[in-house]
Amino acid sequence: QVQLVESGGGLVQAGGSLRLSCAASGRTFRDLGMGWFRQAPGKEREIVLTMTGSGRSTYYIDSVKGRFTISRDNAKNTVYLQMNSLKPEDTAVYYCAATRQYYNSRASNYDYWGQGTQVTVSS
């Protein structure tokens, strides 16, 4: 089993920054593909960013390019989501997820999920 614990959410004004962290249990973190998802009120969950165990990242939402960055620290078994220049439309519950599968572009690919952390961006 892999357990994911998220932190770093909160309330921030538009233009501000937040850094989300997701700590994973286990000793095979570098073998996991990691992803960040978000779900805004009344909307479906969407994939935001992913990173393979080898460090390759993929953006799935054009509007976060240049503002959001995914990174991982394998020594700490932690993946991060750095969010800069936040906009009200970024308001959502953000989830980290992990997969042992080769594919990582869909929610159904992921085996483990964090509890989610609320990010609220005020205008």
Tab-separated table of C-alpha atoms in Angstrom, residues 10-115:
chain	number	residue	atom	x	y	z
A	10	GLY	CA	-5.140	27.627	2.060
A	11	LEU	CA	-6.583	30.991	1.170
A	12	VAL	CA	-4.603	33.331	-1.021
A	13	GLN	CA	-5.328	36.476	-2.974
A	14	ALA	CA	-5.172	36.512	-6.733
A	15	GLY	CA	-1.583	36.797	-7.877
A	16	GLY	CA	-0.260	35.004	-4.840
A	17	SER	CA	1.500	31.688	-4.540
A	18	LEU	CA	1.088	28.403	-2.745
A	19	ARG	CA	3.188	25.278	-2.587
A	20	LEU	CA	1.386	22.014	-2.079
A	21	SER	CA	3.193	18.983	-0.752
A	22	CYS	CA	2.275	15.332	-0.942
A	23	ALA	CA	4.249	12.884	1.146
A	24	ALA	CA	4.099	9.235	0.164
A	25	SER	CA	4.705	6.203	2.297
A	26	GLY	CA	6.821	3.291	1.216
A	27	ARG	CA	10.294	2.932	-0.167
A	28	THR	CA	9.446	2.665	-3.839
A	29	PHE	CA	8.526	6.290	-4.397
A	30	ARG	CA	10.896	6.698	-7.321
A	31	ASP	CA	9.010	3.953	-9.111
A	32	LEU	CA	5.707	5.793	-8.822
A	33	GLY	CA	4.171	8.095	-11.329
A	34	MET	CA	2.666	11.073	-9.547
A	35	GLY	CA	-0.154	13.364	-10.502
A	36	TRP	CA	-1.967	16.419	-9.263
A	37	PHE	CA	-5.690	16.732	-9.809
A	38	ARG	CA	-8.181	19.381	-8.858
A	39	GLN	CA	-11.915	19.608	-8.457
A	40	ALA	CA	-13.645	22.955	-8.392
A	41	PRO	CA	-17.066	23.397	-6.790
A	42	GLY	CA	-19.720	21.926	-9.035
A	43	LYS	CA	-17.198	20.664	-11.565
A	44	GLU	CA	-15.634	17.343	-12.367
A	45	ARG	CA	-12.197	16.358	-11.212
A	46	GLU	CA	-9.529	17.178	-13.747
A	47	ILE	CA	-5.922	16.240	-14.143
A	48	VAL	CA	-3.525	19.153	-13.833
A	49	LEU	CA	0.052	17.909	-13.941
A	50	THR	CA	1.852	14.605	-13.844
A	51	MET	CA	5.416	13.512	-13.342
A	52	THR	CA	6.914	10.144	-14.067
A	53	GLY	CA	9.358	8.449	-11.768
A	54	SER	CA	12.139	9.616	-14.061
A	55	GLY	CA	11.077	13.246	-13.754
A	56	ARG	CA	9.181	13.866	-16.972
A	57	SER	CA	6.291	16.246	-16.435
A	58	THR	CA	3.177	16.773	-18.517
A	59	TYR	CA	0.712	19.642	-18.408
A	60	TYR	CA	-2.946	18.931	-19.013
A	61	ILE	CA	-4.418	22.401	-18.503
A	62	ASP	CA	-3.104	25.147	-20.733
A	63	SER	CA	-4.035	27.911	-18.319
A	64	VAL	CA	-1.582	26.681	-15.674
A	65	LYS	CA	1.424	26.532	-17.972
A	66	GLY	CA	3.999	29.043	-16.835
A	67	ARG	CA	2.329	29.278	-13.426
A	68	PHE	CA	2.286	25.750	-11.990
A	69	THR	CA	5.241	23.426	-11.636
A	70	ILE	CA	5.352	19.846	-10.453
A	71	SER	CA	8.485	18.513	-8.829
A	72	ARG	CA	9.525	15.590	-6.707
A	73	ASP	CA	12.102	14.867	-4.073
A	74	ASN	CA	12.683	11.151	-4.061
A	75	ALA	CA	14.805	11.338	-0.924
A	76	LYS	CA	11.795	12.730	0.938
A	77	ASN	CA	9.194	10.649	-0.879
A	78	THR	CA	7.415	13.885	-1.649
A	79	VAL	CA	5.897	15.508	-4.692
A	80	TYR	CA	5.206	19.229	-4.856
A	81	LEU	CA	2.948	21.529	-6.758
A	82	GLN	CA	4.254	25.071	-6.886
A	83	MET	CA	1.462	27.434	-7.859
A	84	ASN	CA	2.310	31.003	-8.768
A	85	SER	CA	0.210	33.873	-10.081
A	86	LEU	CA	-2.891	32.202	-8.760
A	87	LYS	CA	-6.242	33.092	-10.228
A	88	PRO	CA	-9.741	32.729	-8.799
A	89	GLU	CA	-10.427	29.996	-11.332
A	90	ASP	CA	-7.700	27.936	-9.663
A	91	THR	CA	-9.941	27.572	-6.627
A	92	ALA	CA	-10.485	23.864	-6.063
A	93	VAL	CA	-9.715	20.916	-3.896
A	94	TYR	CA	-6.350	19.648	-5.028
A	95	TYR	CA	-5.499	15.968	-4.864
A	96	CYS	CA	-2.251	14.151	-5.312
A	97	ALA	CA	-2.257	10.639	-6.662
A	98	ALA	CA	0.216	7.877	-7.366
A	99	THR	CA	0.306	5.106	-9.896
A	100	ARG	CA	2.419	2.059	-10.455
A	101	GLN	CA	1.066	1.792	-13.972
A	102	TYR	CA	2.764	2.815	-17.163
A	103	TYR	CA	-0.092	5.129	-18.095
A	104	ASN	CA	-0.665	8.241	-16.038
A	105	SER	CA	-2.896	10.567	-18.038
A	106	ARG	CA	-6.256	9.614	-16.544
A	107	ALA	CA	-7.664	9.397	-13.052
A	108	SER	CA	-8.398	5.732	-13.624
A	109	ASN	CA	-4.670	5.105	-14.011
A	110	TYR	CA	-4.001	6.019	-10.403
A	111	ASP	CA	-3.934	3.521	-7.579
A	112	TYR	CA	-3.525	5.776	-4.555
A	113	TRP	CA	-5.017	9.121	-3.639
A	114	GLY	CA	-4.487	11.767	-1.045
A	115	GLN	CA	-7.316	13.249	0.976
